XYZ file of C-alpha atoms in Angstrom:
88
model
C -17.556 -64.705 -18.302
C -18.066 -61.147 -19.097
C -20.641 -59.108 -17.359
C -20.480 -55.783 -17.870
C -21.669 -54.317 -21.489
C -17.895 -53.434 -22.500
C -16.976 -56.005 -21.534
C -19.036 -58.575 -23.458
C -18.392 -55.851 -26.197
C -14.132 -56.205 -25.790
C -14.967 -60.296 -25.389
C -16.618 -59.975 -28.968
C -13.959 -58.007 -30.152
C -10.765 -60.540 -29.048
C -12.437 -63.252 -30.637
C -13.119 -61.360 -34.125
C -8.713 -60.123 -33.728
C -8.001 -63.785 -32.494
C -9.969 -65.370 -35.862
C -8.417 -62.936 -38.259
C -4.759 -63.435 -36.622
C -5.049 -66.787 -36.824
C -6.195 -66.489 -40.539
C -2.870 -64.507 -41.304
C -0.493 -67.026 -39.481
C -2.014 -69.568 -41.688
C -1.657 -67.814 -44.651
C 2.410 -67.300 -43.611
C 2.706 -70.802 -42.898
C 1.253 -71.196 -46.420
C 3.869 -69.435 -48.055
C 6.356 -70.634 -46.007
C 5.873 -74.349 -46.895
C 5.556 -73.399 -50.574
C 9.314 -72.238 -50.176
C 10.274 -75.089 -48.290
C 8.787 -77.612 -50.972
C 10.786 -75.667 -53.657
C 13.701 -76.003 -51.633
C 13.331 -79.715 -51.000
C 12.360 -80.378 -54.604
C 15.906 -78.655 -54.992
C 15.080 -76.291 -58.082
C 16.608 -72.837 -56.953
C 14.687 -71.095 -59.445
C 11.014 -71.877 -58.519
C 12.214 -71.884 -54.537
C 13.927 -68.013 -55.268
C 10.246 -67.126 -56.777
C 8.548 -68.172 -53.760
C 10.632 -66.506 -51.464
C 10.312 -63.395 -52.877
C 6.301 -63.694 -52.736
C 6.634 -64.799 -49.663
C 8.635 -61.986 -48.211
C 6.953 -59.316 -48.309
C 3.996 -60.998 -46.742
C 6.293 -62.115 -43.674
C 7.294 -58.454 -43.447
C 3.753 -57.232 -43.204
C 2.969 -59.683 -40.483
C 5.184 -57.369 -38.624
C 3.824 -54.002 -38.923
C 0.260 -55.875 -38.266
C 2.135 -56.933 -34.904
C 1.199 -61.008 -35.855
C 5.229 -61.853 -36.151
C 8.113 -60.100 -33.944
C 10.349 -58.313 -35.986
C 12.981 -61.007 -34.699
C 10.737 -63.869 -35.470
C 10.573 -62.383 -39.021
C 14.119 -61.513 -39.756
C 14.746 -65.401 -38.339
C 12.598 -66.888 -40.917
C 14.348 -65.189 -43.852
C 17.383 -65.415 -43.145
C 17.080 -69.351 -43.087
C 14.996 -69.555 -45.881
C 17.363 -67.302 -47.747
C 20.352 -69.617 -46.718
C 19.011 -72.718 -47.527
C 18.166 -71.219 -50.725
C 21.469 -70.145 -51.545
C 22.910 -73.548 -50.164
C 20.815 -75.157 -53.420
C 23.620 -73.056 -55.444
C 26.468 -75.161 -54.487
């Protein structure tokens, strides 16, 4: 347990970052899933819609350091095969 003033202070602050990560994973997930149901429903259409909402959002999960850039690219590129797999 923290003792010092700072660090009861940084303890206070981790636990805020930790909540609000969290909060943005789940929101990726979110979006993620939404793709995934449009590709499973098998309309290419509605699943090419969702992944372009959901793009951008994995993208600035990067730059807010919540994804690895790898992690990221790795996600789209299987959505974006799977999605073009609904084509043929």
């Amino acid at each position: 347990m923290a003792n010092s003033p700072q660090a009861k202070k940084r303890a206070r602050q981790a636990e805020k970052s930790r909540q609000h990560n969290a909060s943005l994973r789940s929101m990726v997930r979110t979006y993620i899933k939404k793709v995934r149901a449009q590709i499973e429903a098998g309309d290419h259409a509605a699943a090419t819609t969702a992944y372009q909402a959901a793009q951008p959002i994995i993208d600035k999960m990067v730059t807010k350091n919540i994804f690895a850039k790898s992690k990221a690219a790795r996600l789209k590129s299987r959505l974006s095969a799977q999605i073009k797999a609904l084509n043929s």
